[in-house]
Every structure is written in structure tokens, then in C-alpha cells.
Amino acid sequence: MTRVIVAGGSIAGLGAGVALHGAGIDVHVFERDAGSLSAAGAGLVVQPELSRLAEVVGGQTLPMTHCSGRRYLGFDGRVGHLQRMPQQFTSWEAVHSTLLKSFPSERYHTGASVLKTDNVANGIEVVVSGLGTFAADVLIAADGAQSPTRRALLPDLEARYAGYVAWRGTVLERDLPQVVADFFDDTFTFTDARSGGHALAYFIPGEGLATARGERRMNWVWYVGADTAERDDLLVTKDGRQRHASLQRGMARDEVVEDLKRRAPLELHPMFARLVEATEEPFLQSIVDLAVPRSVFERTVLIGDAAVIVRPHTAGGAAKAARDAIFLAELLAGPRFSTDEALARFEREQLAYGRELLEYGVKLGKQWARL
Ligand SMILES: Cc1cc2nc3c(=O)[nH]c(=O)nc-3n(C[C@H](O)[C@H](O)[C@H](O)COP(=O)(O)OP(=O)(O)OC[C@H]3O[C@@H](n4cnc5c(N)ncnc54)[C@H](O)[C@@H]3O)c2cc1C
């Protein structure tokens, strides 16, 4: 039986675990983080690949919120008409916990970092912190945008900074003034910002993944222009550490958060400003583009954000991770191809799709972010 090791237990890695296990492959997932992994969690627009992974492949119901349409606001207070466009939303936390239900707990190892890999004949040996050395036919590196595996294999490849950051925040619906909760209800809401950029907001599942009105969580994103020096300054944490890609909740310096809240009423529609003001711990993501020139290196394959990072405007990062997971499992488990042929086919299709999505994200960035 094919044996697979997955480095990284987020959406791409755990998704690969679920899809491979469901296809009868012997798979173990090693996740570096020992905690609940929800610190970076925010809202996700549900795309078909994501519900396919959770519901069809995983056999679980994905907690989702719904809206019936989109509304575009202006920073000057304009309120546009509701355009009918039903959409479903979920959260990183909801996807992760749904996938976990479909995967045997004894095969999901937390606090387990993949430290070292060595190619051996027709396979790979992997050293995992605290657990020892494991042999496998294939290593799936789903270790994220900062992928240590990618950095070791492609040391000269750097992500390209897009010139703006995304501030994000979530607020429990019950903690919002009723008038604000009512204003955003049943709507995917967008606003432009006075100095360029835009913001968007939608409800996602709340505590305990509740989706009923009054129990949800509001999720917002505000794209803000920042040159490289400004971005680097924003990415210095409360305790003075320089981060390179993102700040999780609670990491942003107080003066940076105060400045964001001071600017919100000057830049955004008043209702959006109230969301920003009501958010206790906004968090930050530097917007970058990256696509690997190749994703298969003997028996190691990069998937998810380790291979291709797309802009959030595509609402496609999580769906791309789910797509990688499903497609790779189909090829590795199917009878038609040898392991090496399966990996070669995966690489061709994955990279073609990833580059297309990356370019689409750049185009949407130019059109929407105006930064
Ligand atoms: C703040 C933020 C908001 C986002 N919002 C959206 C959104 O709204 N919609 C959307 O579609 N996408 C969104 N994305 C992107 C989306 O989350 C990712 O595209 C998707 O989760 C796939 O990521 P991944 O599993 O490839 O990597 P990640 O989610 O980054 O996971 C990588 C995992 O690998 C682990 N790891 C790293 N190194 C090792 C190692 N050596 N050994 C073991 N484990 C290791 C890490 O701890 C981590 O859990 C967002 C991303 C961020 C950062």
C-alpha cells in the first residue's frame, strides 16, 4: 500500500489527509503547531471545491452562513442597492474542525515539526521532532506560504509584495450595536476607501460554529496601501519581533491598532468604521504573489500555499488547497498511474491552474484595490 507523509495540518495538509485516507492510502499528517491552530482563522467564501472536500469526500456538513446579495457602499456614506447574488461563507476554524472529524485522530500528530527529509530509493525519509524517523513513498509538503520545504528546495524564490496589506477583524454579532448587525445582515458588503483600497464584510459562523442570526461572527477585511518600509513597520510585533508575512490576533502594537481605528471613520463608510472600531484584535496579512516553477522534487510534492500564493480577492486560496488535495489523492490512489507518473500529472495541472488564479488575483487587485 502507498504510504504518504504530510507536513502541515491546515486546510491543504489535513485536506490531503482526508482525501488520501478516504481513497485507502496509508497517510499520517504532522502539524508543527501544538495548539488549536485557529489564531489566523478568519472568514472564507465557500467555493465548490471546499464543500466537495468537506461534504462529498469527508462526509461532513460544513457550518456555513448565507447571504442573498451584494451591496456596494461609498466612503462618503452612499448606500447602493442590493444586487441579488446568493453566497455562502464559512471560517478557517469551521473548515478545519469539519475536516478533523473525517480523519482518524491517531494519524494527525500535533506539535510535530518535519525537521529534515532525505531522498532514498523510490521514497523519502522524514525526521519529525520528538517522534523519530519515518519512511514513506511520498512526502506532501503542505507547510504554508512560508513553507520551509519550498525554501530548502527553491532557496532563491521570493514572494513578490503587491504594495498593500489586508487588515482583518472579527467581532461576535452580539457585541455589535443592533443597528450595525442589522445593516450588514444577509449581505456581502463592500465599500471603497477615501485614499484608495476597499473593505468588505460578511457574517461567518460564531462561537461553537453557530450560524443562527444573533450568534454569528462578523468578518471584515480592509486593504490598505503600504510601501515596503511601512509594511515592515506594521509587521513589528508588540514584543518587538519583526514578522515577514502576517500578524496574528493580539500581535499588532497598540499604537498601530489605535492609528487604524483613528483612520477608519476618515477612510471608510461610517458603518464599516464602526466594525473596525468594535474589533479588539485586528490582524494583518501582507499581500504577495508567488508561484513555484515546479512543485515535484523526486518524491516530495508542494501543495496549497507552499506552491502558489494567490491574492485574497480571488477568494480562492482555501479552494485551491482543497482542489490540490482531492486531485492528488485521485491520482495517487487510482490504478492508472505509477507514483512518479501521478506526481508528474499533478504538477502539470496544479501549476497551470495556480498560475491562472494568481494572474486573476493580480487583475482583481488592480481593479479593486486601486493602491
Ligand atoms: C490571515 C489569513 C486570512 C486568509 N483568508 C482567506 C480567505 O478569506 N479565503 C481563502 O480562500 N483563503 C484565505 N487565506 C488563505 C488560506 O487560509 C490558505 O490559502 C489555505 O488555508 C491553504 O493554506 P495551506 O494549508 O496551504 O497553508 P497554511 O494554512 O499556512 O498551513 C500551513 C501549516 O503548515 C504547518 N507547518 C509549517 N511548517 C511545518 C513543518 N516543518 N512541519 C509541520 N508542519 C508545518 C503550519 O503550522 C501550518 O499549520 C487566508 C490566509 C491568511 C494567512
Short mmCIF file of C-alpha atoms and ligand atoms in Angstrom, two decimals:
data_model
loop_
_atom_site.label_atom_id
_atom_site.label_comp_id
_atom_site.label_asym_id
_atom_site.label_seq_id
_atom_site.Cartn_x
_atom_site.Cartn_y
_atom_site.Cartn_z
CA MET A 1 0.00 0.00 0.00
CA THR A 2 1.27 3.51 -0.83
CA ARG A 3 2.47 5.31 2.28
CA VAL A 4 2.29 9.11 2.43
CA ILE A 5 3.53 11.64 4.98
CA VAL A 6 2.06 15.13 5.02
CA ALA A 7 3.97 18.09 6.51
CA GLY A 8 1.43 20.70 7.68
CA GLY A 9 -2.04 20.10 9.06
CA SER A 10 -4.00 23.14 7.91
CA ILE A 11 -6.54 23.13 5.06
CA ALA A 12 -4.20 21.78 2.35
CA GLY A 13 -2.45 19.24 4.58
CA LEU A 14 -5.41 17.96 6.55
CA GLY A 15 -7.48 18.06 3.34
CA ALA A 16 -4.88 15.84 1.64
CA GLY A 17 -5.01 13.54 4.65
CA VAL A 18 -8.81 13.25 4.42
CA ALA A 19 -8.80 12.67 0.66
CA LEU A 20 -5.94 10.11 0.73
CA HIS A 21 -7.29 8.23 3.74
CA GLY A 22 -10.71 8.09 2.08
CA ALA A 23 -9.04 6.61 -1.01
CA GLY A 24 -7.41 3.84 1.05
CA ILE A 25 -3.89 5.25 1.27
CA ASP A 26 -1.80 4.91 4.46
CA VAL A 27 -1.31 8.56 5.44
CA HIS A 28 -0.06 10.44 8.50
CA VAL A 29 -0.24 14.23 8.93
CA PHE A 30 2.37 16.09 11.01
CA GLU A 31 1.47 19.59 12.17
CA ARG A 32 4.11 21.82 13.77
CA ASP A 33 1.64 23.78 15.90
CA ALA A 34 0.73 22.19 19.19
CA GLY A 35 -2.32 24.40 19.81
CA SER A 36 -5.73 24.77 18.27
CA LEU A 37 -4.36 26.32 15.06
CA SER A 38 -7.16 28.86 14.99
CA ALA A 39 -5.12 32.02 15.65
CA ALA A 40 -5.00 33.07 11.99
CA GLY A 41 -8.55 31.91 11.34
CA ALA A 42 -10.93 34.24 9.62
CA GLY A 43 -13.74 34.13 7.11
CA LEU A 44 -13.77 32.22 3.84
CA VAL A 45 -16.11 32.47 0.90
CA VAL A 46 -17.30 28.93 0.20
CA GLN A 47 -16.27 27.66 -3.23
CA PRO A 48 -17.42 24.32 -4.72
CA GLU A 49 -14.02 22.60 -4.17
CA LEU A 50 -14.16 23.37 -0.46
CA SER A 51 -17.66 21.98 0.06
CA ARG A 52 -16.74 18.99 -2.10
CA LEU A 53 -13.76 18.19 0.13
CA ALA A 54 -15.67 18.63 3.41
CA GLU A 55 -19.02 17.17 2.40
CA VAL A 56 -18.55 14.75 -0.50
CA VAL A 57 -15.04 13.45 0.27
CA GLY A 58 -15.18 13.95 4.06
CA GLY A 59 -18.87 13.13 4.54
CA GLN A 60 -19.47 16.01 6.97
CA THR A 61 -21.69 19.07 6.96
CA LEU A 62 -19.70 22.29 6.71
CA PRO A 63 -21.09 25.04 9.00
CA MET A 64 -21.98 27.96 6.72
CA THR A 65 -23.71 31.32 6.82
CA HIS A 66 -25.63 32.69 3.84
CA CYS A 67 -26.48 35.98 2.20
CA SER A 68 -28.80 36.83 -0.66
CA GLY A 69 -26.76 39.53 -2.36
CA ARG A 70 -24.03 42.16 -2.57
CA ARG A 71 -24.21 45.82 -1.70
CA TYR A 72 -21.61 48.46 -2.63
CA LEU A 73 -21.19 51.47 -0.34
CA GLY A 74 -19.20 54.68 -0.71
CA PHE A 75 -16.81 56.19 1.86
CA ASP A 76 -19.00 59.32 1.63
CA GLY A 77 -21.93 57.41 3.14
CA ARG A 78 -23.60 56.27 -0.11
CA VAL A 79 -25.56 53.01 0.14
CA GLY A 80 -26.07 51.11 -3.11
CA HIS A 81 -28.88 48.74 -3.99
CA LEU A 82 -28.78 45.09 -3.03
CA GLN A 83 -27.73 43.08 -6.11
CA ARG A 84 -29.05 39.55 -5.92
CA MET A 85 -26.09 37.16 -5.70
CA PRO A 86 -26.52 34.43 -3.07
CA GLN A 87 -23.29 33.37 -1.39
CA GLN A 88 -22.19 31.07 1.41
CA PHE A 89 -19.46 31.78 3.93
CA THR A 90 -17.57 29.78 6.48
CA SER A 91 -14.42 30.17 8.56
CA TRP A 92 -11.00 28.61 8.66
CA GLU A 93 -11.91 27.16 12.06
CA ALA A 94 -15.12 25.61 10.71
CA VAL A 95 -13.32 24.01 7.76
CA HIS A 96 -10.50 22.67 9.92
CA SER A 97 -12.74 21.19 12.60
CA THR A 98 -15.04 19.66 9.95
CA LEU A 99 -12.08 18.00 8.20
CA LEU A 100 -10.72 16.74 11.53
CA LYS A 101 -13.96 14.80 12.08
CA SER A 102 -13.24 12.88 8.86
CA PHE A 103 -9.68 11.93 9.77
CA PRO A 104 -8.52 9.35 12.36
CA SER A 105 -7.03 11.20 15.32
CA GLU A 106 -4.17 8.68 15.66
CA ARG A 107 -2.96 9.78 12.21
CA TYR A 108 -2.99 13.53 12.98
CA HIS A 109 0.06 14.49 15.03
CA THR A 110 0.30 17.98 16.55
CA GLY A 111 3.39 19.64 17.98
CA ALA A 112 5.22 17.57 15.34
CA SER A 113 7.57 19.53 13.07
CA VAL A 114 9.03 17.97 9.96
CA LEU A 115 12.70 18.83 10.52
CA LYS A 116 14.63 17.04 7.80
CA THR A 117 13.98 14.97 4.70
CA ASP A 118 16.24 12.63 2.72
CA ASN A 119 15.55 11.07 -0.65
CA VAL A 120 16.01 7.30 -0.68
CA ALA A 121 15.36 4.79 -3.49
CA ASN A 122 11.70 5.20 -4.56
CA GLY A 123 10.81 7.13 -1.47
CA ILE A 124 11.71 9.56 1.25
CA GLU A 125 12.75 9.52 4.89
CA VAL A 126 11.37 12.21 7.14
CA VAL A 127 12.61 13.26 10.59
CA VAL A 128 9.82 14.58 12.84
CA SER A 129 10.52 16.46 16.09
CA GLY A 130 10.02 14.27 19.14
CA LEU A 131 8.70 11.32 17.10
CA GLY A 132 11.67 9.98 15.14
CA THR A 133 12.28 8.99 11.51
CA PHE A 134 9.54 7.79 9.18
CA ALA A 135 9.81 6.25 5.70
CA ALA A 136 7.22 6.96 3.01
CA ASP A 137 6.68 6.68 -0.73
CA VAL A 138 5.70 10.35 -0.96
CA LEU A 139 6.09 13.49 1.18
CA ILE A 140 3.36 16.08 0.66
CA ALA A 141 4.64 19.47 1.79
CA ALA A 142 1.56 21.47 2.79
CA ASP A 143 3.58 23.70 5.09
CA GLY A 144 2.10 27.01 4.01
CA ALA A 145 3.09 30.33 2.49
CA GLN A 146 6.38 30.36 4.43
CA SER A 147 7.00 26.68 3.55
CA PRO A 148 10.35 25.53 4.98
CA THR A 149 10.30 22.69 2.41
CA ARG A 150 9.95 25.14 -0.51
CA ARG A 151 12.70 27.35 0.90
CA ALA A 152 15.06 24.39 1.09
CA LEU A 153 14.23 23.19 -2.44
CA LEU A 154 13.99 26.62 -4.12
CA PRO A 155 16.14 28.91 -1.95
CA ASP A 156 16.20 31.78 -4.47
CA LEU A 157 12.44 32.01 -4.98
CA GLU A 158 10.91 35.01 -3.21
CA ALA A 159 7.27 36.09 -2.96
CA ARG A 160 6.53 39.43 -4.73
CA TYR A 161 4.96 42.04 -2.45
CA ALA A 162 1.83 43.58 -4.01
CA GLY A 163 2.19 47.00 -2.34
CA TYR A 164 -0.68 46.67 0.11
CA VAL A 165 -1.73 44.79 3.22
CA ALA A 166 -5.03 43.34 4.39
CA TRP A 167 -6.20 44.26 7.86
CA ARG A 168 -8.75 41.76 9.10
CA GLY A 169 -11.01 41.50 12.08
CA THR A 170 -13.85 39.52 13.57
CA VAL A 171 -16.49 40.62 16.10
CA LEU A 172 -19.22 38.49 17.66
CA GLU A 173 -22.60 39.60 16.35
CA ARG A 174 -23.93 40.01 19.90
CA ASP A 175 -21.14 42.50 20.62
CA LEU A 176 -22.17 44.77 17.74
CA PRO A 177 -24.77 47.53 18.15
CA GLN A 178 -28.06 46.13 16.80
CA VAL A 179 -28.23 48.80 14.11
CA VAL A 180 -24.82 47.69 12.78
CA ALA A 181 -25.69 43.98 12.83
CA ASP A 182 -28.97 44.70 11.02
CA PHE A 183 -27.22 46.84 8.43
CA PHE A 184 -24.84 44.02 7.40
CA ASP A 185 -27.35 41.17 7.72
CA ASP A 186 -27.99 38.96 4.68
CA THR A 187 -25.43 40.89 2.61
CA PHE A 188 -21.88 40.63 1.27
CA THR A 189 -20.99 44.31 1.70
CA PHE A 190 -18.19 46.27 0.00
CA THR A 191 -17.02 49.87 0.37
CA ASP A 192 -14.32 51.89 -1.33
CA ALA A 193 -11.86 53.82 0.86
CA ARG A 194 -11.12 57.55 0.53
CA SER A 195 -7.36 57.14 -0.14
CA GLY A 196 -7.75 54.06 -2.36
CA GLY A 197 -8.27 50.46 -1.43
CA HIS A 198 -11.52 48.95 -0.25
CA ALA A 199 -13.09 46.93 2.51
CA LEU A 200 -15.57 44.08 2.63
CA ALA A 201 -17.61 42.33 5.30
CA TYR A 202 -19.78 39.26 5.80
CA PHE A 203 -21.05 37.08 8.63
CA ILE A 204 -19.33 33.76 9.40
CA PRO A 205 -20.08 31.05 11.98
CA GLY A 206 -19.66 32.25 15.57
CA GLU A 207 -18.77 30.53 18.85
CA GLY A 208 -19.30 26.79 18.70
CA LEU A 209 -19.65 27.33 14.90
CA ALA A 210 -23.21 28.63 15.45
CA THR A 211 -24.80 30.02 12.28
CA ALA A 212 -28.13 31.36 13.63
CA ARG A 213 -28.85 35.07 13.48
CA GLY A 214 -27.52 36.77 16.64
CA GLU A 215 -24.92 34.02 17.20
CA ARG A 216 -22.68 34.59 14.19
CA ARG A 217 -19.41 36.48 13.92
CA MET A 218 -18.88 39.48 11.66
CA ASN A 219 -15.77 39.20 9.48
CA TRP A 220 -14.19 42.20 7.75
CA VAL A 221 -11.15 42.87 5.56
CA TRP A 222 -9.67 46.30 4.73
CA TYR A 223 -7.00 46.59 2.02
CA VAL A 224 -4.58 49.42 2.79
CA GLY A 225 -1.62 50.66 0.70
CA ALA A 226 1.81 50.45 2.37
CA ASP A 227 5.27 50.72 0.83
CA THR A 228 7.81 48.12 1.87
CA ALA A 229 9.16 50.20 4.78
CA GLU A 230 5.64 50.94 6.05
CA ARG A 231 4.67 47.29 5.73
CA ASP A 232 7.78 46.16 7.62
CA ASP A 233 6.98 48.62 10.39
CA LEU A 234 3.39 47.34 10.67
CA LEU A 235 4.79 43.81 10.95
CA VAL A 236 6.82 44.57 14.10
CA THR A 237 5.02 42.87 16.99
CA LYS A 238 4.16 44.18 20.46
CA ASP A 239 7.26 42.47 21.81
CA GLY A 240 9.49 43.98 19.13
CA ARG A 241 9.89 40.98 16.78
CA GLN A 242 10.00 41.60 13.03
CA ARG A 243 7.48 39.33 11.25
CA HIS A 244 7.59 38.93 7.47
CA ALA A 245 4.16 37.89 6.26
CA SER A 246 1.39 38.28 8.82
CA LEU A 247 0.40 39.24 12.35
CA GLN A 248 -1.98 37.01 14.23
CA ARG A 249 -4.57 38.28 16.68
CA GLY A 250 -3.03 40.13 19.60
CA MET A 251 0.34 40.66 17.90
CA ALA A 252 -0.16 44.19 16.47
CA ARG A 253 1.30 47.06 18.51
CA ASP A 254 -1.23 49.20 20.40
CA GLU A 255 -0.24 52.39 18.56
CA VAL A 256 -0.72 50.67 15.18
CA VAL A 257 -4.21 49.46 16.14
CA GLU A 258 -5.10 52.92 17.53
CA ASP A 259 -3.98 54.51 14.27
CA LEU A 260 -6.08 52.05 12.25
CA LYS A 261 -9.16 52.86 14.35
CA ARG A 262 -8.49 56.60 14.10
CA ARG A 263 -8.31 56.38 10.29
CA ALA A 264 -11.36 54.14 9.83
CA PRO A 265 -14.02 56.94 10.08
CA LEU A 266 -11.95 59.16 7.77
CA GLU A 267 -11.47 56.46 5.14
CA LEU A 268 -14.47 54.13 5.18
CA HIS A 269 -18.26 54.19 5.09
CA PRO A 270 -19.44 55.00 8.64
CA MET A 271 -20.88 51.51 9.18
CA PHE A 272 -17.55 49.90 8.26
CA ALA A 273 -15.76 52.30 10.56
CA ARG A 274 -17.97 51.04 13.39
CA LEU A 275 -16.89 47.47 12.64
CA VAL A 276 -13.21 48.41 12.78
CA GLU A 277 -13.75 50.38 16.00
CA ALA A 278 -15.58 47.42 17.60
CA THR A 279 -12.75 44.96 16.84
CA GLU A 280 -10.47 44.14 19.75
CA GLU A 281 -7.55 42.50 18.00
CA PRO A 282 -7.31 43.24 14.29
CA PHE A 283 -4.72 41.14 12.46
CA LEU A 284 -2.68 41.66 9.35
CA GLN A 285 -1.63 39.88 6.17
CA SER A 286 0.97 41.21 3.72
CA ILE A 287 -0.40 40.64 0.21
CA VAL A 288 2.05 38.75 -2.01
CA ASP A 289 2.15 36.74 -5.22
CA LEU A 290 4.14 33.55 -5.57
CA ALA A 291 4.13 30.54 -7.89
CA VAL A 292 6.80 27.84 -7.89
CA PRO A 293 8.36 26.93 -11.26
CA ARG A 294 7.99 23.27 -10.29
CA SER A 295 6.24 21.53 -7.41
CA VAL A 296 7.57 17.96 -7.62
CA PHE A 297 11.12 17.11 -6.49
CA GLU A 298 11.65 13.35 -6.72
CA ARG A 299 9.11 12.10 -4.13
CA THR A 300 8.35 15.46 -2.50
CA VAL A 301 5.37 17.47 -3.73
CA LEU A 302 4.43 21.02 -2.68
CA ILE A 303 0.71 21.79 -2.40
CA GLY A 304 -1.55 24.62 -1.20
CA ASP A 305 0.12 27.92 -0.28
CA ALA A 306 3.52 26.19 -0.21
CA ALA A 307 3.28 26.02 -4.03
CA VAL A 308 1.17 29.02 -5.08
CA ILE A 309 0.02 32.05 -3.06
CA VAL A 310 -2.89 33.94 -4.60
CA ARG A 311 -4.43 37.24 -3.55
CA PRO A 312 -7.42 37.06 -1.21
CA HIS A 313 -9.60 38.92 -3.80
CA THR A 314 -9.88 35.59 -5.63
CA ALA A 315 -11.50 34.05 -2.52
CA GLY A 316 -9.62 31.05 -3.87
CA GLY A 317 -6.73 30.13 -1.51
CA ALA A 318 -8.66 27.58 0.51
CA ALA A 319 -10.48 26.23 -2.54
CA LYS A 320 -7.15 25.81 -4.34
CA ALA A 321 -5.81 23.89 -1.32
CA ALA A 322 -8.91 21.66 -1.38
CA ARG A 323 -8.53 21.13 -5.13
CA ASP A 324 -4.86 20.14 -4.74
CA ALA A 325 -5.82 17.67 -2.00
CA ILE A 326 -8.61 16.00 -3.96
CA PHE A 327 -6.75 15.83 -7.27
CA LEU A 328 -3.52 14.48 -5.78
CA ALA A 329 -5.42 11.79 -3.86
CA GLU A 330 -7.30 10.72 -7.01
CA LEU A 331 -4.05 10.37 -8.96
CA LEU A 332 -2.07 8.60 -6.23
CA ALA A 333 -4.89 6.20 -5.33
CA GLY A 334 -6.03 5.43 -8.87
CA PRO A 335 -4.80 2.30 -10.65
CA ARG A 336 -3.79 4.03 -13.91
CA PHE A 337 -0.50 5.65 -12.98
CA SER A 338 2.70 4.77 -11.21
CA THR A 339 3.58 7.08 -8.28
CA ASP A 340 6.02 9.05 -10.43
CA GLU A 341 3.52 9.42 -13.30
CA ALA A 342 0.82 10.51 -10.84
CA LEU A 343 3.10 13.21 -9.41
CA ALA A 344 4.11 14.45 -12.87
CA ARG A 345 0.46 14.75 -13.95
CA PHE A 346 -0.43 16.50 -10.74
CA GLU A 347 2.36 19.02 -11.14
CA ARG A 348 1.34 19.99 -14.70
CA GLU A 349 -2.30 20.57 -13.86
CA GLN A 350 -1.69 22.17 -10.45
CA LEU A 351 0.76 24.73 -11.80
CA ALA A 352 -1.38 25.66 -14.81
CA TYR A 353 -4.39 26.26 -12.56
CA GLY A 354 -2.34 28.02 -9.87
CA ARG A 355 -0.76 30.47 -12.33
CA GLU A 356 -4.14 31.28 -13.84
CA LEU A 357 -5.59 32.01 -10.38
CA LEU A 358 -2.53 34.07 -9.47
CA GLU A 359 -2.94 36.26 -12.57
CA TYR A 360 -6.65 36.62 -11.91
CA GLY A 361 -5.82 37.83 -8.38
CA VAL A 362 -3.37 40.42 -9.73
CA LYS A 363 -6.05 41.66 -12.15
CA LEU A 364 -8.67 41.90 -9.38
CA GLY A 365 -6.12 43.69 -7.19
CA LYS A 366 -5.59 46.35 -9.87
CA GLN A 367 -9.31 46.72 -10.42
CA TRP A 368 -10.50 46.74 -6.80
CA ALA A 369 -7.69 47.67 -4.51
CA ARG A 370 -6.58 50.73 -6.58
CA LEU A 371 -3.42 51.00 -4.49
C1 LIG B 1 -4.85 35.83 7.69
C2 LIG B 1 -5.24 34.95 6.51
C3 LIG B 1 -6.54 35.03 6.01
C4 LIG B 1 -6.94 34.26 4.92
N1 LIG B 1 -8.22 34.37 4.42
C5 LIG B 1 -8.60 33.62 3.37
C6 LIG B 1 -9.92 33.71 2.81
O1 LIG B 1 -10.74 34.51 3.23
N2 LIG B 1 -10.26 32.89 1.77
C7 LIG B 1 -9.36 31.97 1.26
O2 LIG B 1 -9.73 31.20 0.36
N3 LIG B 1 -8.12 31.91 1.75
C8 LIG B 1 -7.71 32.70 2.78
N4 LIG B 1 -6.45 32.61 3.25
C9 LIG B 1 -5.57 31.65 2.64
C10 LIG B 1 -5.92 30.27 3.10
O3 LIG B 1 -6.01 30.22 4.52
C11 LIG B 1 -4.89 29.32 2.59
O4 LIG B 1 -4.78 29.50 1.19
C12 LIG B 1 -5.36 27.92 2.88
O5 LIG B 1 -5.56 27.76 4.27
C13 LIG B 1 -4.35 26.90 2.44
O6 LIG B 1 -3.25 27.05 3.22
P1 LIG B 1 -2.26 25.86 3.45
O7 LIG B 1 -2.91 24.74 4.16
O8 LIG B 1 -1.55 25.60 2.18
O9 LIG B 1 -1.21 26.59 4.42
P2 LIG B 1 -1.41 27.17 5.88
O10 LIG B 1 -2.83 27.37 6.23
O11 LIG B 1 -0.48 28.31 6.03
O12 LIG B 1 -0.88 25.96 6.77
C14 LIG B 1 0.44 25.52 6.78
C15 LIG B 1 0.60 24.65 8.02
O13 LIG B 1 1.87 24.02 7.99
C16 LIG B 1 2.38 24.00 9.30
N5 LIG B 1 3.83 23.83 9.19
C17 LIG B 1 4.75 24.73 8.73
N6 LIG B 1 5.96 24.18 8.75
C18 LIG B 1 5.84 22.90 9.23
C19 LIG B 1 6.76 21.83 9.46
N7 LIG B 1 8.06 21.96 9.23
N8 LIG B 1 6.27 20.67 9.95
C20 LIG B 1 4.94 20.52 10.19
N9 LIG B 1 4.03 21.50 9.98
C21 LIG B 1 4.48 22.67 9.50
C22 LIG B 1 1.95 25.33 9.88
O14 LIG B 1 1.95 25.34 11.30
C23 LIG B 1 0.53 25.47 9.31
O15 LIG B 1 -0.46 24.92 10.14
C24 LIG B 1 -6.00 33.37 4.33
C25 LIG B 1 -4.70 33.28 4.82
C26 LIG B 1 -4.30 34.07 5.91
C27 LIG B 1 -2.87 33.95 6.44
#
